[in-house]
């Protein structure tokens, strides 16, 4: 189903509705007994909504197959439904509305997603709503500031686990079916209600603190149960509940704590209170690096922080999305470092998470952390690097500004004052001013209500004075606290001499900073800015980067090098030389993984065309050498193996070695699990060294959901013009593709950077995207618009489309503009390279 205009709710109309209508309770009855039948497209859903109203007409939101019956205050009414809104008329002060409808099972991860597991034939269901897809399952008031108590009543096949936000209040077993009635929730927004059902594997545990006891459960598909590291998930969960209960001084309010890993998931995770959903990507079918486990722990803690920031206290409208996401991103990293074994969390944040923020904040579509979100389509696109990672980095600066004690005391008072309510930026600022004594309005104007990232560098003026310069662009200088680390060469490596701390407000600040072999601006990563390395520091790190003993400063140096490269200030060849020299000696696998990904991106995007074949070969050689040098069975060995396989899709000079590994001649200790095998086989297929028969053979060995998805990608990756044309047509036209299979098809079409096989479709892309945006769900349309954007040699085609489509939906234009910006940066950086 496409998106009708009435589905795109606006800030103004939802504000008017919540001002006149007060939701009280919603009872939702779902009949999921037909879910295992592949040909059954929909499910019966009955919503009984109780609300008060000061107006005689309003609407309920619902998107599905049909609305069959409408009863308002006991009276049958004519159904007036435009595909998105059910009109309600003749309302009184107190109302009860019953809607009988049929919802549609989803294949795009929006609403009630249905998945048939090829491994065992079982069917699994789960919901995903944010920001506005609860209306695909029930008739409701689809906006965050209309909280209500939700009671779910779900009928499903016997033998299934049936879950929702709350515990069951009654279970009725019938012949071949089970009906589960759940206790009403405390007041929550529609987008964090949740249902999951299926023969999931389940592990139970509990957490206790004083008199409080919380039941814990971890679930996944039965066919993945052997790979589920439930013990570690439960350990991190307990550590997080201990940490947040102490830090927030507000008991966990949602009763139970279920965490379920689900297939074909569009996000990393979702903070549904009492039933948190996670992508199955966090379950590896073989080896996983400690960095992968650290990322999973961070996400577990991120979602747990939402139980307070977002679920207990919720933003009024999506303008203040940052009120939950920035805090959760900060708290996930903070709690990882403070409460779990993943003490390197801030180093990984500095090197990886902030890279996402820096990229997003330099696009033409950048926006303040507190964004202007006029409607739901804009909200959908605002789950970005600014709202998450920049927001978290700015909160770290806030902690440096007001102090950690004041920050957490402010959080405690905020929860008490606004529990089960909705807030705006002003509510938070009021609380922080009260506890810190600082003028938070000035800080907010500088950090939350402006856009862009500053660059920091040191200058020496004509009189020999050191000047710290912050180039904030249009945003101007910001008040900030930061540290500068001075490091000297020593027998033991690069030794810290001292860290100096400064408070700066102006564009230029005279500072007392002595010379050092390495002068590291923003040491300890207290602020949000791109720190530049001076020439002496560059020479030092080129020679001795991995002589820095601590993860965080080393991660900051890697980040500085990458930012200078993508800004065209550091030659790509020099950056790649530093990577080839030092990556093999990088001891932190999280940093190593990020560096390998950045280097691969630099080779494919920033290296001039004439030099790219040589750099591709050099990079394949570097990854092979790294794989050979890594300790057997180490995380580094796995990281290098993945990098070698990925690089081999662009250069086949070591295809025989890659094929030999796949055929059994793997380096000692390297775990050849199914996912690594598919990565290697796909690279061989991309360069013409594996055919459809070989792919089918591998798929027979791994006939699982992941295996079938990988086969789709490998088949579409073959270097044949007709294969790529078929992938192109399938991506645009095959409505049966799930979200994961669409991703795989697009990845195959783009595989190996083979522009000679795909450039014929450049013009057609710009003809298709408006229709796709109008006709497909936003998740699917976004994949098409972003994934199939052509890597042309100039911006002429995209500029022509933008000029001719000024009236296109703003969310579509935003995506196209962002892809144009990335393309323009590629062209600009390539042109900046020295001859």
Short mmCIF file of N, CA and C in Angstrom, two decimals, residues 532-637:
data_model
loop_
_atom_site.label_atom_id
_atom_site.label_comp_id
_atom_site.label_asym_id
_atom_site.label_seq_id
_atom_site.Cartn_x
_atom_site.Cartn_y
_atom_site.Cartn_z
N UNK A 532 41.77 19.13 14.43
CA UNK A 532 42.80 19.00 13.41
C UNK A 532 44.16 18.72 14.05
N UNK A 533 44.99 17.97 13.34
CA UNK A 533 46.36 17.70 13.78
C UNK A 533 47.30 18.64 13.04
N UNK A 534 48.21 19.27 13.78
CA UNK A 534 49.21 20.11 13.11
C UNK A 534 50.24 19.23 12.43
N UNK A 535 51.13 19.83 11.64
CA UNK A 535 52.03 19.04 10.82
C UNK A 535 52.99 18.19 11.65
N UNK A 536 53.46 18.76 12.77
CA UNK A 536 54.36 17.97 13.63
C UNK A 536 53.62 16.77 14.22
N UNK A 537 52.38 16.98 14.62
CA UNK A 537 51.58 15.88 15.16
C UNK A 537 51.29 14.84 14.08
N UNK A 538 51.03 15.29 12.85
CA UNK A 538 50.82 14.35 11.75
C UNK A 538 52.05 13.48 11.52
N UNK A 539 53.20 14.10 11.50
CA UNK A 539 54.44 13.33 11.32
C UNK A 539 54.61 12.32 12.45
N UNK A 540 54.26 12.73 13.65
CA UNK A 540 54.41 11.84 14.81
C UNK A 540 53.49 10.64 14.70
N UNK A 541 52.21 10.88 14.38
CA UNK A 541 51.29 9.74 14.33
C UNK A 541 51.54 8.87 13.11
N UNK A 542 52.04 9.45 12.03
CA UNK A 542 52.37 8.63 10.88
C UNK A 542 53.45 7.62 11.25
N UNK A 543 54.34 8.04 12.12
CA UNK A 543 55.44 7.18 12.54
C UNK A 543 55.08 6.31 13.74
N UNK A 544 54.20 6.83 14.64
CA UNK A 544 54.08 6.17 15.95
C UNK A 544 52.66 6.15 16.49
N UNK A 545 51.64 6.13 15.64
CA UNK A 545 50.26 6.22 16.12
C UNK A 545 49.95 5.14 17.16
N UNK A 546 50.27 3.89 16.84
CA UNK A 546 49.90 2.80 17.74
C UNK A 546 50.83 2.70 18.94
N UNK A 547 51.77 3.66 19.07
CA UNK A 547 52.55 3.74 20.31
C UNK A 547 51.77 4.44 21.41
N UNK A 548 50.60 5.03 21.06
CA UNK A 548 49.70 5.56 22.10
C UNK A 548 49.06 4.39 22.82
N UNK A 549 49.24 4.32 24.12
CA UNK A 549 48.81 3.14 24.87
C UNK A 549 47.31 3.09 25.11
N UNK A 550 46.69 4.25 25.31
CA UNK A 550 45.28 4.28 25.71
C UNK A 550 44.36 4.30 24.49
N UNK A 551 43.24 3.57 24.60
CA UNK A 551 42.31 3.46 23.48
C UNK A 551 41.71 4.81 23.07
N UNK A 552 41.28 5.63 24.05
CA UNK A 552 40.56 6.84 23.71
C UNK A 552 41.41 7.83 22.91
N UNK A 553 42.61 8.22 23.37
CA UNK A 553 43.39 9.14 22.53
C UNK A 553 43.76 8.54 21.17
N UNK A 554 43.99 7.24 21.14
CA UNK A 554 44.29 6.61 19.85
C UNK A 554 43.07 6.68 18.94
N UNK A 555 41.89 6.42 19.50
CA UNK A 555 40.67 6.55 18.72
C UNK A 555 40.44 7.96 18.23
N UNK A 556 40.78 8.95 19.05
CA UNK A 556 40.63 10.35 18.64
C UNK A 556 41.57 10.70 17.50
N UNK A 557 42.78 10.14 17.53
CA UNK A 557 43.71 10.38 16.43
C UNK A 557 43.19 9.74 15.15
N UNK A 558 42.73 8.49 15.22
CA UNK A 558 42.15 7.85 14.03
C UNK A 558 40.99 8.69 13.49
N UNK A 559 40.17 9.22 14.39
CA UNK A 559 39.03 10.04 13.96
C UNK A 559 39.50 11.32 13.30
N UNK A 560 40.51 11.97 13.86
CA UNK A 560 41.02 13.21 13.28
C UNK A 560 41.58 12.95 11.88
N UNK A 561 42.30 11.85 11.72
CA UNK A 561 42.85 11.52 10.40
C UNK A 561 41.73 11.31 9.38
N UNK A 562 40.67 10.62 9.79
CA UNK A 562 39.57 10.36 8.87
C UNK A 562 38.85 11.65 8.50
N UNK A 563 38.58 12.51 9.47
CA UNK A 563 37.90 13.76 9.17
C UNK A 563 38.73 14.64 8.24
N UNK A 564 40.04 14.69 8.45
CA UNK A 564 40.90 15.48 7.57
C UNK A 564 40.92 14.90 6.16
N UNK A 565 40.83 13.57 6.05
CA UNK A 565 40.81 12.93 4.73
C UNK A 565 39.52 13.25 3.99
N UNK A 566 38.38 13.08 4.65
CA UNK A 566 37.10 13.29 3.95
C UNK A 566 36.82 14.78 3.73
N UNK A 567 37.58 15.67 4.40
CA UNK A 567 37.47 17.10 4.12
C UNK A 567 38.50 17.56 3.09
N UNK A 568 39.30 16.63 2.57
CA UNK A 568 40.28 16.97 1.55
C UNK A 568 41.51 17.67 2.07
N UNK A 569 41.74 17.65 3.38
CA UNK A 569 42.90 18.32 3.96
C UNK A 569 44.09 17.39 4.14
N UNK A 570 43.84 16.09 4.16
CA UNK A 570 44.91 15.09 4.25
C UNK A 570 44.84 14.24 3.00
N UNK A 571 45.92 14.14 2.22
CA UNK A 571 45.87 13.33 1.01
C UNK A 571 45.44 11.90 1.31
N UNK A 572 44.57 11.37 0.45
CA UNK A 572 44.08 10.02 0.65
C UNK A 572 45.23 9.03 0.67
N UNK A 573 46.20 9.22 -0.20
CA UNK A 573 47.33 8.29 -0.26
C UNK A 573 48.08 8.27 1.08
N UNK A 574 48.22 9.43 1.70
CA UNK A 574 48.91 9.47 3.00
C UNK A 574 48.07 8.79 4.08
N UNK A 575 46.76 9.03 4.06
CA UNK A 575 45.88 8.37 5.03
C UNK A 575 45.98 6.86 4.89
N UNK A 576 45.90 6.35 3.65
CA UNK A 576 45.96 4.91 3.44
C UNK A 576 47.33 4.35 3.83
N UNK A 577 48.36 5.15 3.64
CA UNK A 577 49.69 4.71 4.05
C UNK A 577 49.76 4.55 5.57
N UNK A 578 49.14 5.49 6.29
CA UNK A 578 49.10 5.40 7.76
C UNK A 578 48.30 4.17 8.19
N UNK A 579 47.19 3.94 7.53
CA UNK A 579 46.38 2.77 7.87
C UNK A 579 47.16 1.49 7.63
N UNK A 580 47.80 1.38 6.45
CA UNK A 580 48.55 0.15 6.15
C UNK A 580 49.69 -0.06 7.14
N UNK A 581 50.24 1.03 7.63
CA UNK A 581 51.35 0.93 8.57
C UNK A 581 50.90 0.56 9.97
N UNK A 582 49.76 1.09 10.42
CA UNK A 582 49.40 0.97 11.83
C UNK A 582 48.20 0.08 12.14
N UNK A 583 47.36 -0.19 11.16
CA UNK A 583 46.15 -0.96 11.48
C UNK A 583 46.49 -2.34 12.01
N UNK A 584 47.55 -2.95 11.49
CA UNK A 584 47.91 -4.29 11.96
C UNK A 584 48.34 -4.29 13.43
N UNK A 585 48.74 -3.13 13.92
CA UNK A 585 49.18 -3.04 15.32
C UNK A 585 48.11 -2.43 16.21
N UNK A 586 46.90 -2.19 15.68
CA UNK A 586 45.82 -1.62 16.48
C UNK A 586 45.24 -2.71 17.38
N UNK A 587 45.38 -2.57 18.71
CA UNK A 587 44.95 -3.66 19.61
C UNK A 587 43.46 -3.67 19.91
N UNK A 588 42.75 -2.55 19.69
CA UNK A 588 41.33 -2.50 20.03
C UNK A 588 40.53 -2.87 18.78
N UNK A 589 39.81 -3.97 18.84
CA UNK A 589 39.14 -4.46 17.64
C UNK A 589 38.01 -3.54 17.20
N UNK A 590 37.41 -2.79 18.14
CA UNK A 590 36.39 -1.82 17.75
C UNK A 590 36.98 -0.72 16.91
N UNK A 591 38.12 -0.18 17.33
CA UNK A 591 38.80 0.84 16.53
C UNK A 591 39.28 0.25 15.21
N UNK A 592 39.84 -0.96 15.26
CA UNK A 592 40.33 -1.59 14.04
C UNK A 592 39.21 -1.75 13.02
N UNK A 593 38.06 -2.22 13.45
CA UNK A 593 36.94 -2.44 12.53
C UNK A 593 36.52 -1.15 11.85
N UNK A 594 36.47 -0.07 12.62
CA UNK A 594 36.09 1.22 12.05
C UNK A 594 37.14 1.72 11.08
N UNK A 595 38.41 1.57 11.42
CA UNK A 595 39.49 2.03 10.54
C UNK A 595 39.48 1.26 9.22
N UNK A 596 39.27 -0.05 9.29
CA UNK A 596 39.23 -0.85 8.07
C UNK A 596 38.07 -0.42 7.16
N UNK A 597 36.92 -0.13 7.76
CA UNK A 597 35.78 0.32 6.96
C UNK A 597 36.05 1.68 6.34
N UNK A 598 36.65 2.60 7.10
CA UNK A 598 36.94 3.93 6.56
C UNK A 598 37.96 3.86 5.44
N UNK A 599 38.97 3.03 5.60
CA UNK A 599 39.99 2.91 4.56
C UNK A 599 39.39 2.34 3.28
N UNK A 600 38.53 1.33 3.41
CA UNK A 600 37.88 0.77 2.23
C UNK A 600 37.03 1.82 1.53
N UNK A 601 36.33 2.63 2.30
CA UNK A 601 35.52 3.70 1.72
C UNK A 601 36.39 4.71 1.00
N UNK A 602 37.52 5.07 1.60
CA UNK A 602 38.43 6.03 0.98
C UNK A 602 38.94 5.52 -0.36
N UNK A 603 39.28 4.24 -0.43
CA UNK A 603 39.77 3.66 -1.68
C UNK A 603 38.71 3.79 -2.78
N UNK A 604 37.46 3.46 -2.45
CA UNK A 604 36.42 3.41 -3.48
C UNK A 604 35.85 4.78 -3.82
N UNK A 605 35.91 5.74 -2.92
CA UNK A 605 35.23 7.02 -3.14
C UNK A 605 36.18 8.20 -3.32
N UNK A 606 37.30 8.22 -2.64
CA UNK A 606 38.14 9.42 -2.61
C UNK A 606 39.40 9.30 -3.44
N UNK A 607 39.77 8.10 -3.84
CA UNK A 607 40.95 7.93 -4.68
C UNK A 607 40.63 8.33 -6.12
N UNK A 608 41.45 9.17 -6.74
CA UNK A 608 41.20 9.54 -8.15
C UNK A 608 41.12 8.30 -9.03
N UNK A 609 40.31 8.38 -10.08
CA UNK A 609 40.04 7.22 -10.93
C UNK A 609 41.33 6.59 -11.46
N UNK A 610 42.29 7.41 -11.87
CA UNK A 610 43.52 6.88 -12.46
C UNK A 610 44.32 6.06 -11.46
N UNK A 611 44.20 6.40 -10.19
CA UNK A 611 44.98 5.72 -9.16
C UNK A 611 44.20 4.60 -8.47
N UNK A 612 42.92 4.51 -8.75
CA UNK A 612 42.08 3.58 -7.98
C UNK A 612 42.45 2.11 -8.19
N UNK A 613 42.72 1.65 -9.42
CA UNK A 613 43.09 0.23 -9.56
C UNK A 613 44.30 -0.14 -8.71
N UNK A 614 45.31 0.72 -8.70
CA UNK A 614 46.49 0.43 -7.89
C UNK A 614 46.18 0.44 -6.39
N UNK A 615 45.37 1.39 -5.97
CA UNK A 615 45.02 1.44 -4.54
C UNK A 615 44.13 0.26 -4.14
N UNK A 616 43.27 -0.18 -5.05
CA UNK A 616 42.45 -1.35 -4.75
C UNK A 616 43.33 -2.58 -4.53
N UNK A 617 44.29 -2.77 -5.42
CA UNK A 617 45.19 -3.91 -5.27
C UNK A 617 46.00 -3.80 -3.99
N UNK A 618 46.50 -2.59 -3.72
CA UNK A 618 47.28 -2.38 -2.49
C UNK A 618 46.43 -2.66 -1.26
N UNK A 619 45.15 -2.32 -1.32
CA UNK A 619 44.28 -2.55 -0.16
C UNK A 619 43.98 -4.04 0.01
N UNK A 620 43.75 -4.75 -1.08
CA UNK A 620 43.57 -6.20 -0.98
C UNK A 620 44.83 -6.83 -0.38
N UNK A 621 46.00 -6.40 -0.84
CA UNK A 621 47.25 -6.92 -0.30
C UNK A 621 47.38 -6.62 1.19
N UNK A 622 47.00 -5.40 1.57
CA UNK A 622 47.11 -5.01 2.99
C UNK A 622 46.19 -5.85 3.86
N UNK A 623 44.98 -6.09 3.38
CA UNK A 623 44.05 -6.89 4.19
C UNK A 623 44.52 -8.35 4.27
N UNK A 624 45.08 -8.85 3.16
CA UNK A 624 45.61 -10.22 3.19
C UNK A 624 46.78 -10.32 4.17
N UNK A 625 47.68 -9.34 4.11
CA UNK A 625 48.83 -9.35 5.04
C UNK A 625 48.34 -9.25 6.49
N UNK A 626 47.32 -8.42 6.72
CA UNK A 626 46.77 -8.31 8.06
C UNK A 626 46.18 -9.62 8.54
N UNK A 627 45.49 -10.32 7.65
CA UNK A 627 44.91 -11.62 8.00
C UNK A 627 46.01 -12.62 8.34
N UNK A 628 47.08 -12.63 7.56
CA UNK A 628 48.17 -13.57 7.79
C UNK A 628 48.91 -13.27 9.10
N UNK A 629 49.00 -11.99 9.44
CA UNK A 629 49.79 -11.60 10.62
C UNK A 629 48.99 -11.72 11.92
N UNK A 630 47.68 -11.77 11.84
CA UNK A 630 46.85 -11.77 13.05
C UNK A 630 47.00 -13.08 13.81
N UNK A 631 46.89 -13.01 15.11
CA UNK A 631 46.95 -14.21 15.96
C UNK A 631 45.79 -15.13 15.64
N UNK A 632 46.07 -16.42 15.60
CA UNK A 632 45.04 -17.42 15.29
C UNK A 632 43.92 -17.34 16.31
N UNK A 633 42.68 -17.29 15.78
CA UNK A 633 41.51 -17.29 16.65
C UNK A 633 41.20 -15.96 17.31
N UNK A 634 41.93 -14.91 16.96
CA UNK A 634 41.73 -13.60 17.59
C UNK A 634 40.62 -12.83 16.92
N UNK A 635 40.12 -11.82 17.63
CA UNK A 635 39.15 -10.91 17.04
C UNK A 635 39.75 -10.19 15.84
N UNK A 636 41.03 -9.84 15.94
CA UNK A 636 41.69 -9.14 14.84
C UNK A 636 41.71 -10.01 13.58
N UNK A 637 41.94 -11.31 13.76
CA UNK A 637 41.95 -12.21 12.61
C UNK A 637 40.60 -12.20 11.90
#
